[in-house]
C-alpha positions as a LaTeX table, in Angstrom:
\begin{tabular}{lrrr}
\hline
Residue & $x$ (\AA) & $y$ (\AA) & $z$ (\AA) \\
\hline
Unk1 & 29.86 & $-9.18$ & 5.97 \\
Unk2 & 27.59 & $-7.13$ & 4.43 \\
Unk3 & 24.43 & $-5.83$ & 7.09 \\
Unk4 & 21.35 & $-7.78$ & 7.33 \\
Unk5 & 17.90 & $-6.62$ & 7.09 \\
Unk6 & 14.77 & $-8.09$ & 7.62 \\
Unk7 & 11.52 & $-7.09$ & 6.22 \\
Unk8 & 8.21 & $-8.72$ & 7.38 \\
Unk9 & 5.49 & $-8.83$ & 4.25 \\
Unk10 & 8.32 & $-7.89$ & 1.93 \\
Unk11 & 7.03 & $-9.62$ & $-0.46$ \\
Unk12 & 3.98 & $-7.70$ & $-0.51$ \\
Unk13 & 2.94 & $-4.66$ & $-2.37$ \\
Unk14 & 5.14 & $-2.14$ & $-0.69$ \\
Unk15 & 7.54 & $-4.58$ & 0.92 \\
Unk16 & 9.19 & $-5.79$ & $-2.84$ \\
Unk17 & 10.33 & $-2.51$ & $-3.57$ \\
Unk18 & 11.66 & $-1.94$ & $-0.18$ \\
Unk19 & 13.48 & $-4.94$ & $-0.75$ \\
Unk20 & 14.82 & $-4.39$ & $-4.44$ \\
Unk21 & 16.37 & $-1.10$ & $-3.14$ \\
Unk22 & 18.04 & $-2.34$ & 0.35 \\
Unk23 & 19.75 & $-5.68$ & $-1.80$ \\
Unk24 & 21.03 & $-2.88$ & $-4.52$ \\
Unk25 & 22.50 & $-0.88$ & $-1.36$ \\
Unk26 & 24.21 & $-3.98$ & $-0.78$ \\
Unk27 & 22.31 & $-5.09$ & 2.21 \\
Unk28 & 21.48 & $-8.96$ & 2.71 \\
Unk29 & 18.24 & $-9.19$ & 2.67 \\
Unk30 & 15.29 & $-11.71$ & 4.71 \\
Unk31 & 11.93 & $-11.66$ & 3.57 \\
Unk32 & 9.57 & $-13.05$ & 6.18 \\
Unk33 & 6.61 & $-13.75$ & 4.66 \\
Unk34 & 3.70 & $-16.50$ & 5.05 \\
Unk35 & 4.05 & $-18.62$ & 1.97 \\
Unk36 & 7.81 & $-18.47$ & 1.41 \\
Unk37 & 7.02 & $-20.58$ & $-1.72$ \\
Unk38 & 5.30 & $-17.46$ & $-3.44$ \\
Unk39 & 7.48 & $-14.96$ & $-2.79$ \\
Unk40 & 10.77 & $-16.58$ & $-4.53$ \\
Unk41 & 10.34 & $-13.87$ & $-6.78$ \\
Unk42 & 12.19 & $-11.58$ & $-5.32$ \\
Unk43 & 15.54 & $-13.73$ & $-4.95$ \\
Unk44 & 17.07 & $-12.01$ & $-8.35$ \\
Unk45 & 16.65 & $-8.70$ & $-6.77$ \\
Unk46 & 20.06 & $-9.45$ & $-5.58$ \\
Unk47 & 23.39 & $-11.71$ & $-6.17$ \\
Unk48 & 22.93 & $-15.56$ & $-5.23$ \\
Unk49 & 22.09 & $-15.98$ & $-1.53$ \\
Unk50 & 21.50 & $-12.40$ & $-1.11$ \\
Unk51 & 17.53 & $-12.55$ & $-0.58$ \\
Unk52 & 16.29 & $-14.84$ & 1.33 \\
Unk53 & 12.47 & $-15.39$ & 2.01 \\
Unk54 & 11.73 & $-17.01$ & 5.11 \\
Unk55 & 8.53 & $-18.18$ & 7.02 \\
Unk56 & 7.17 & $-16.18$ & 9.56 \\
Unk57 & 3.69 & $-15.92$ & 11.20 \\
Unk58 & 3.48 & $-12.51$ & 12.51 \\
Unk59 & 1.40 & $-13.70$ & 15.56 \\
Unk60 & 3.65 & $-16.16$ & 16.64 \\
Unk61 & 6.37 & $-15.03$ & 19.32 \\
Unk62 & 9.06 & $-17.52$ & 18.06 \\
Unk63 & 8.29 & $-17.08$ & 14.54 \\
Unk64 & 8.89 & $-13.21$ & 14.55 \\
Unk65 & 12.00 & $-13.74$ & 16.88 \\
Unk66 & 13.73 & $-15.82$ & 14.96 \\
Unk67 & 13.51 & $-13.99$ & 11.75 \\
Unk68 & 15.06 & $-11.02$ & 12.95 \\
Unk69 & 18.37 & $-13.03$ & 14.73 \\
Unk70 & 20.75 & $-11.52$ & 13.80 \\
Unk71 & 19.17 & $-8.70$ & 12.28 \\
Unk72 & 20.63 & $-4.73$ & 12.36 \\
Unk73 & 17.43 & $-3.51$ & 11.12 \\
Unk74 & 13.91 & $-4.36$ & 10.77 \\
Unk75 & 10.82 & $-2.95$ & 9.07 \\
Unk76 & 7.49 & $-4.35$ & 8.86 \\
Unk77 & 5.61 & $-3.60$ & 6.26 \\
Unk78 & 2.45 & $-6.12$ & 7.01 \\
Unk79 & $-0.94$ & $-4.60$ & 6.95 \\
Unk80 & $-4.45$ & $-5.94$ & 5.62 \\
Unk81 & $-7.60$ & $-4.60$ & 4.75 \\
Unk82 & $-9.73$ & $-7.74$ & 6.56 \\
Unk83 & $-11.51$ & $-6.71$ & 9.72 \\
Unk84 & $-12.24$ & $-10.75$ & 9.90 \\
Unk85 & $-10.78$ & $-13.98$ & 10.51 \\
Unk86 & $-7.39$ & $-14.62$ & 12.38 \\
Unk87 & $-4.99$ & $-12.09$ & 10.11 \\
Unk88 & $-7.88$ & $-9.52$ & 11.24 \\
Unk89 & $-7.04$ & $-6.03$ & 11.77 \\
Unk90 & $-6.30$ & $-6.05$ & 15.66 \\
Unk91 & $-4.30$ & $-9.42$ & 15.15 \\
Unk92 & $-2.07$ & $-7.85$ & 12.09 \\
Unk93 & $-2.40$ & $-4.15$ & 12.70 \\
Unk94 & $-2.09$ & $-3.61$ & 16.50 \\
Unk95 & $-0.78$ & $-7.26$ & 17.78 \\
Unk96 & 1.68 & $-7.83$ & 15.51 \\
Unk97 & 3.22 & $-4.55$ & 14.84 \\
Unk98 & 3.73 & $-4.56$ & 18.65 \\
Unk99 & 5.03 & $-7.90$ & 18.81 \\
Unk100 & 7.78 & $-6.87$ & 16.11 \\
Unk101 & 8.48 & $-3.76$ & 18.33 \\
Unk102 & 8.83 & $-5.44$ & 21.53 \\
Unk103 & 11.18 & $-8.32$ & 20.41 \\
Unk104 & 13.66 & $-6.01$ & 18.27 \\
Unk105 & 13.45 & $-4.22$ & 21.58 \\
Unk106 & 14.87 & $-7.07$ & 23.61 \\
Unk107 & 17.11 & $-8.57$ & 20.69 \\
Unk108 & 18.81 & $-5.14$ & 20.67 \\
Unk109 & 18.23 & $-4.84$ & 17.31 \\
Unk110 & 19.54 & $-0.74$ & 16.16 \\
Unk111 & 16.81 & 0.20 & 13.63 \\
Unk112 & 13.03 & $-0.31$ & 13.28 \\
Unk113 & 11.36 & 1.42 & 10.35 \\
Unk114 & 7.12 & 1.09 & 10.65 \\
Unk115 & 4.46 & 0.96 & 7.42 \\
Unk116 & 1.68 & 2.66 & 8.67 \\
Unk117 & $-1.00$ & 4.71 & 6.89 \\
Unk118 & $-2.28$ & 8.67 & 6.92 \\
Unk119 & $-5.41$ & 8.89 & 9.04 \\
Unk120 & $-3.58$ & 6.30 & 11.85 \\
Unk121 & $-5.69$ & 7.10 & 15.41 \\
Unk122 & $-6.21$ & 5.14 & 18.05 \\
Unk123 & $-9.92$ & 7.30 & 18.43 \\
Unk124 & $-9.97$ & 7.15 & 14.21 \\
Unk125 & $-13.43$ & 6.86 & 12.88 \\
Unk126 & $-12.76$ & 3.68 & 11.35 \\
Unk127 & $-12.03$ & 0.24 & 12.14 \\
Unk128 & $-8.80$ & 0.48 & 10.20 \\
Unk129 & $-7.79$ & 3.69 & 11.67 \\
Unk130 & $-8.10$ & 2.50 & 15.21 \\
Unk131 & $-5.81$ & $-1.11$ & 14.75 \\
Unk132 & $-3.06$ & 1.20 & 12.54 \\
Unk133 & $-3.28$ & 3.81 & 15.11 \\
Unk134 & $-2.90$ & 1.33 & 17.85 \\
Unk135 & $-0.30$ & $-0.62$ & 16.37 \\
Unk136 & 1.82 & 3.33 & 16.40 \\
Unk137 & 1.54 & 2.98 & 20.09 \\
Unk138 & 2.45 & $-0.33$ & 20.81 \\
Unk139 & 5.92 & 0.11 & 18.51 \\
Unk140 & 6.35 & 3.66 & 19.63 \\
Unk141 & 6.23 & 2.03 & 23.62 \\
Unk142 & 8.76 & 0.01 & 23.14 \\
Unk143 & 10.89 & 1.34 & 20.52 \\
Unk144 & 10.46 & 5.10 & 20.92 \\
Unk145 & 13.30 & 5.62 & 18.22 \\
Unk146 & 11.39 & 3.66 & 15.41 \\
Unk147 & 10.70 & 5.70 & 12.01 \\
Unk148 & 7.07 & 5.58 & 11.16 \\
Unk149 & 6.21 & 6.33 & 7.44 \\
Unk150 & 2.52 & 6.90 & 6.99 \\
Unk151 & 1.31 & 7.03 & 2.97 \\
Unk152 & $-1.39$ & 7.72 & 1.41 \\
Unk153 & $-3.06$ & 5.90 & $-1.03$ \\
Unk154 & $-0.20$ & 3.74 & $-2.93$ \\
Unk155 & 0.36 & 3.57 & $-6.50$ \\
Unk156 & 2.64 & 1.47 & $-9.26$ \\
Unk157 & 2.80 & $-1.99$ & $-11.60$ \\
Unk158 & 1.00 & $-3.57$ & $-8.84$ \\
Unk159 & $-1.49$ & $-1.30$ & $-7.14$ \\
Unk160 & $-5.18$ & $-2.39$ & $-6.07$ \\
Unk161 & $-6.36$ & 1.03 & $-6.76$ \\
Unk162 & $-6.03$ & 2.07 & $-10.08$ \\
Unk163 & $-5.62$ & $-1.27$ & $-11.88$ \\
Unk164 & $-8.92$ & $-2.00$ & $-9.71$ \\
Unk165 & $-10.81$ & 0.95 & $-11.39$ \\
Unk166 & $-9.01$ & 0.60 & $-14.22$ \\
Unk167 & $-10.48$ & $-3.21$ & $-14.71$ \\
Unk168 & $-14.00$ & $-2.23$ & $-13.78$ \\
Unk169 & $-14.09$ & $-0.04$ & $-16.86$ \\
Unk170 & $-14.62$ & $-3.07$ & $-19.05$ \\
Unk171 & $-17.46$ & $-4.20$ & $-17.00$ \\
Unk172 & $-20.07$ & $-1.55$ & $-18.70$ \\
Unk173 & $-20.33$ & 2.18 & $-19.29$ \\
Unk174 & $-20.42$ & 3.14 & $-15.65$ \\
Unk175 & $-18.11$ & 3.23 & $-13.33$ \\
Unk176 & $-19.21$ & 3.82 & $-9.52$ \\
Unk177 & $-17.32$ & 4.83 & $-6.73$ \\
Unk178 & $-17.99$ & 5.75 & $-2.72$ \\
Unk179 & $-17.02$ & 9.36 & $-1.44$ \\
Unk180 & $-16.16$ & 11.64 & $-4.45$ \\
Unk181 & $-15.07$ & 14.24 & $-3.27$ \\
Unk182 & $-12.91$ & 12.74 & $-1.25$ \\
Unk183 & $-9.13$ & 13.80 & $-1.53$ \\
Unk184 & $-6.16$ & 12.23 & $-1.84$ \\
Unk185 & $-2.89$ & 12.87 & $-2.38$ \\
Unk186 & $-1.33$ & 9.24 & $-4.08$ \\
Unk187 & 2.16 & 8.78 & $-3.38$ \\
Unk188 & 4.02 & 6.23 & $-5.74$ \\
Unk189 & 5.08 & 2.68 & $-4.27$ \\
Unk190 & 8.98 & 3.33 & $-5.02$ \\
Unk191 & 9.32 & 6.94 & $-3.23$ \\
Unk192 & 7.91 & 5.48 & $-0.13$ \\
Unk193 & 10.65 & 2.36 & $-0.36$ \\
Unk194 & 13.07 & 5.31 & $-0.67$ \\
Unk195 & 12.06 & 6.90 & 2.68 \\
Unk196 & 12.20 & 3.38 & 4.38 \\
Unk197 & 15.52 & 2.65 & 2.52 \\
Unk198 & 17.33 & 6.06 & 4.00 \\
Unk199 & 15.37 & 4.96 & 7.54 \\
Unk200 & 17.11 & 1.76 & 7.32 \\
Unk201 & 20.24 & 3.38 & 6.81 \\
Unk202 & 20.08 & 5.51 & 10.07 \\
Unk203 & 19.36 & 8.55 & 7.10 \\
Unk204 & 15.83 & 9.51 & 8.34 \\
Unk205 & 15.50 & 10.74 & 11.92 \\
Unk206 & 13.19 & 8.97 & 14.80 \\
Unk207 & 9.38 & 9.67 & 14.43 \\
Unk208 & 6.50 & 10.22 & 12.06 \\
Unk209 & 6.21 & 11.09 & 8.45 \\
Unk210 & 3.25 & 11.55 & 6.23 \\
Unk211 & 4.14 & 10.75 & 2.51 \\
Unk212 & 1.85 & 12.34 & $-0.27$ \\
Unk213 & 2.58 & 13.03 & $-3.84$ \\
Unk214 & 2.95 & 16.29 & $-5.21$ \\
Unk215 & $-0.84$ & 16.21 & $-6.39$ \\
Unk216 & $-3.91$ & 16.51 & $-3.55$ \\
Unk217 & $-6.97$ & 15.45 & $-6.13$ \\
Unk218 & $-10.96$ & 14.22 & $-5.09$ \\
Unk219 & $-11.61$ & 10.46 & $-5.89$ \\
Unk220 & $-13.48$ & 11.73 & $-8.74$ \\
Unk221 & $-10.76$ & 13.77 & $-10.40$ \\
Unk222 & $-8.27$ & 10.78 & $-9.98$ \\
Unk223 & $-10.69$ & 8.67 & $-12.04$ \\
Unk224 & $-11.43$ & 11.11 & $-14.63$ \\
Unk225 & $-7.27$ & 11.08 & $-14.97$ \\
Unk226 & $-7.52$ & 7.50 & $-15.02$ \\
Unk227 & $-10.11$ & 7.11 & $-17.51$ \\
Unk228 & $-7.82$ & 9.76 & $-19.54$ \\
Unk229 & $-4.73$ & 7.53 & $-19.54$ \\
Unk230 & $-6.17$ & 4.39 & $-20.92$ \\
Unk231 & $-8.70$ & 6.47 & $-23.10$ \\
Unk232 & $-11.79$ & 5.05 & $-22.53$ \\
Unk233 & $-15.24$ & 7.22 & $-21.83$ \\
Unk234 & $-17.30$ & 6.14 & $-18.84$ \\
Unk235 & $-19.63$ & 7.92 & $-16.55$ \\
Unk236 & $-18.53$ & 8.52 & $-13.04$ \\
Unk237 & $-20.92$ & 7.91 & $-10.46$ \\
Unk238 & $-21.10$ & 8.59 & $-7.09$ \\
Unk239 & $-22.68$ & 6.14 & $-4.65$ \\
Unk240 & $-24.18$ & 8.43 & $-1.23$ \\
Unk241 & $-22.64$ & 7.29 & 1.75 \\
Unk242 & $-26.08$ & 6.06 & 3.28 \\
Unk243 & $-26.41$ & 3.32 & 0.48 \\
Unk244 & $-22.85$ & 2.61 & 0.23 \\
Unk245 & $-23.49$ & 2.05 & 3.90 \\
Unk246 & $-26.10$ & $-0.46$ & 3.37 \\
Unk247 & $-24.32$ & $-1.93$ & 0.71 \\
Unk248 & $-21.22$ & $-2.55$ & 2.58 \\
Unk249 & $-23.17$ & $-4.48$ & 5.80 \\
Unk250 & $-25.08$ & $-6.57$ & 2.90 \\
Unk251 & $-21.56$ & $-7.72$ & 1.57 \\
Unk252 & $-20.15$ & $-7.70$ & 5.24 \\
Unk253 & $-22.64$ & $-10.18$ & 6.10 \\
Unk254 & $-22.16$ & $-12.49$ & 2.93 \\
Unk255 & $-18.51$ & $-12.76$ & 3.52 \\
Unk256 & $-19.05$ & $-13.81$ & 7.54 \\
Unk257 & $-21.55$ & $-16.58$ & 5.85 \\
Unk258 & $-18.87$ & $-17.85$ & 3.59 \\
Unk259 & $-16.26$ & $-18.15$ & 6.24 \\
Unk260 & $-14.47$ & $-15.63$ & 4.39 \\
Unk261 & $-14.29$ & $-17.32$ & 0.79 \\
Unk262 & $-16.41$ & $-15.25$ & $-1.23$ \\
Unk263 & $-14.49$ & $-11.61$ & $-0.44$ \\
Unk264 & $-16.63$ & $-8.59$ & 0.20 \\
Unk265 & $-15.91$ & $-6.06$ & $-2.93$ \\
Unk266 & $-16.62$ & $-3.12$ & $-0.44$ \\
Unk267 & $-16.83$ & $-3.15$ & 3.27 \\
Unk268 & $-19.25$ & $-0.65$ & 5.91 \\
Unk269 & $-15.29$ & $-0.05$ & 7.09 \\
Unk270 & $-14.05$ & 1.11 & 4.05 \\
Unk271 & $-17.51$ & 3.41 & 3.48 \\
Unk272 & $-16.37$ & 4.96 & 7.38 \\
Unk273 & $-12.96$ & 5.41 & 6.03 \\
Unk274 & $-13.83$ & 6.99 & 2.74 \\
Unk275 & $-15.87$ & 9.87 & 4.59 \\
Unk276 & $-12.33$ & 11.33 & 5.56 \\
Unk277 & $-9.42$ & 13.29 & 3.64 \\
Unk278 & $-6.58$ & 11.23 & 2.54 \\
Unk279 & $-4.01$ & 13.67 & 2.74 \\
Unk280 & $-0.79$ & 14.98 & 4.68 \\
Unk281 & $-1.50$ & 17.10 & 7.49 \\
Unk282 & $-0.11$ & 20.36 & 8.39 \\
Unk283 & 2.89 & 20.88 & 9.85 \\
Unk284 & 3.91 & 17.01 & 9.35 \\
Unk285 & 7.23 & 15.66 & 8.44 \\
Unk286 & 7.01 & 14.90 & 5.03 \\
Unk287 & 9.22 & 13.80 & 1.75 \\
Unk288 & 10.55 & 17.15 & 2.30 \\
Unk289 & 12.68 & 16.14 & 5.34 \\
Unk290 & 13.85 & 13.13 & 4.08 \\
Unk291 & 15.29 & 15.30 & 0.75 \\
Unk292 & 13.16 & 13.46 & $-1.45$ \\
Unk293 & 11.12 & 14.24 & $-4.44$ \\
Unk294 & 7.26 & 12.82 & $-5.21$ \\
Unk295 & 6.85 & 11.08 & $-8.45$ \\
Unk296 & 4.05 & 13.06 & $-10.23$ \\
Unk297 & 1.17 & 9.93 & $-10.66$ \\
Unk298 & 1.22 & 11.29 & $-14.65$ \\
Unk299 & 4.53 & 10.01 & $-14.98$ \\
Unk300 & 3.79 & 6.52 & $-13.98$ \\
Unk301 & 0.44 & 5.91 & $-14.53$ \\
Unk302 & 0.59 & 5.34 & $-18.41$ \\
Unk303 & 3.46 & 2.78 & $-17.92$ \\
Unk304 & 1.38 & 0.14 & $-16.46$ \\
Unk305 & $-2.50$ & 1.14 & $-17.23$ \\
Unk306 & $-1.91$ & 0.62 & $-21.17$ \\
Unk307 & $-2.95$ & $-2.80$ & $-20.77$ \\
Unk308 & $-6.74$ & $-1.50$ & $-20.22$ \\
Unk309 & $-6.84$ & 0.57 & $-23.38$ \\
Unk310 & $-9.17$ & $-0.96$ & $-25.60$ \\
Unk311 & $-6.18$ & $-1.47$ & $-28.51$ \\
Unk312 & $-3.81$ & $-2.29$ & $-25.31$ \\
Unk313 & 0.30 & $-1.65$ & $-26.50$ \\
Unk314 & $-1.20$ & $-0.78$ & $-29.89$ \\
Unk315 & $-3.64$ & 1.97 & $-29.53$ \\
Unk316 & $-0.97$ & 4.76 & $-30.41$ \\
Unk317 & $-0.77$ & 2.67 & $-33.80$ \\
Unk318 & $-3.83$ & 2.33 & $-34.15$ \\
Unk319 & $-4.76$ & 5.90 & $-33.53$ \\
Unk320 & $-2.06$ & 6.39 & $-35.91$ \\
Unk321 & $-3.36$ & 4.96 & $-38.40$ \\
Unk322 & $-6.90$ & 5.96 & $-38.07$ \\
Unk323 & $-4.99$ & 9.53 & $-38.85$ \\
Unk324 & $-3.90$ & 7.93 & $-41.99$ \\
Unk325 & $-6.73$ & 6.43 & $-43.49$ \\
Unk326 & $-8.73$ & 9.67 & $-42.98$ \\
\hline
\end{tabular}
């Protein structure tokens, strides 16, 4: 039989392409996920039977166990951006990353591959930093030979970064953002499911990697690329970090009075986290040792950001025949 593989949040951003790419390798394929029932669409990714989604609570002992029986590799790919409620940071982040670490450990399993993030410290500035940075530990304790890919900022089809900005351009003529200058270095979704695909396959050696794209750009110059690709003309502008600070404790604190259902659109977290680079550091393992090549984000970007043109699929017939009437 063919080897099995099981991927916790692979139905998630990251975790579907993983996915697509192990079933074409010919690996079976288990998604453990939450809510099995909305992740069925990633069954076709493979032949009948291959891909499986399964339920799994990540803090739950059994639950994680028993998705992985039988398993000859594992990668986790669960993360969150909620500092709250009981899929928090330390529960998801640290906890749970662990917990996958330790029970592979014990189950024997021959392969753990890790979904971390650039900027992972246990003494990181940020809240975020801290639980990815302590979640690194816990696996790296008791599975010393895990792989450990940390990205920067993702994108692709189904990003929360650009299609985020990209949305809040039809919302007026500005468009504000936290920490301009800022740099990244975006790293598309499908190069980093390579690197976990060659871990899988005992390509990659043991450690840490730090996965950039070929480009290192501010948060302003990303937008002003953005804004180029689905032609529209907005002004950038850039929120200090002293009000973005206030801002983010005013929404913290409406979110903790909701119990969570009304979602804070920026967080005093992600204000700490925004004060720092984005980017692969120095003498890191990188794409480079894996032998792969970054997608450039111009290459991508205009196949899934058309749909915020103002014209949509039509604006280069439209513009072309704006040439023709004049």
């Amino acid at each position: 039989m063919s080897k099995l593989v099981t991927i916790y949040g692979g139905s998630g951003f990251a975790g579907r392409y993983i996915a697509r790419r192990m079933a074409k390798a010919g690996w079976r394929v288990r998604v453990a996920v939450r809510r099995p029932n909305e992740a069925i669409f990633v069954k076709p990714y493979g032949t009948v039977g291959q891909v499986a989604p399964i339920l799994c609570n990540i803090r739950d002992d059994n639950s994680v166990a028993e998705a992985m029986t039988g398993a000859d590799a594992v990668v986790n790919c669960v993360g969150t951006f909620d500092k709250g409620g009981k899929n928090n940071f330390g529960a998801v982040q640290d906890e749970g990353a662990t917990r996958i670490a330790r029970l592979a450990a014990e189950k024997g399993i021959g392969t753990l591959v890790h979904l971390s993030a650039i900027g992972a410290d246990t003494e990181g500035d940020s809240l975020y930093a801290q639980s990815k940075g302590r979640g690194e530990a816990g696996i790296l304790e008791h599975f010393p030979n895990a792989v450990i890919l940390r990205p920067s900022v993702m994108f692709g089809p189904e990003d929360n970064f650009f299609n985020r900005f990209a949305g809040m351009t039809r919302m007026g003529p500005v468009l504000p953002i936290v920490g301009g200058q800022t740099r990244f270095q975006p790293v598309f979704v499908d190069d980093v499911a390579a690197a976990a695909e060659k871990a899988v396959k005992d390509e990659a050696a043991p450690g840490i990697y730090e996965l950039g794209g070929p480009d290192v750009q501010t948060f302003r110059e990303l937008m002003q690329d953005m804004l180029t690709v689905i032609q529209r003309r907005r002004m950038i502008v850039n929120i200090p970090f002293w009000i973005a600070g206030v801002m983010g404790t005013v929404f913290d604190a409406g979110s903790a009075m909701t119990g969570g259902l009304v979602s804070a659109p920026l967080t005093r977290d992600q204000v700490t986290s925004l004060r720092s680079d984005n980017v692969v550091a120095e003498g890191a393992k990188t794409f480079a040792d894996l032998g792969i090549t970054p997608t450039a984000m111009e290459v991508v970007l205009p196949q899934y950001l058309w749909r915020f043109r103002q014209t949509g699929q039509y604006a280069d017939i439209t513009a072309s025949a704006r040439n023709l009437r004049t």
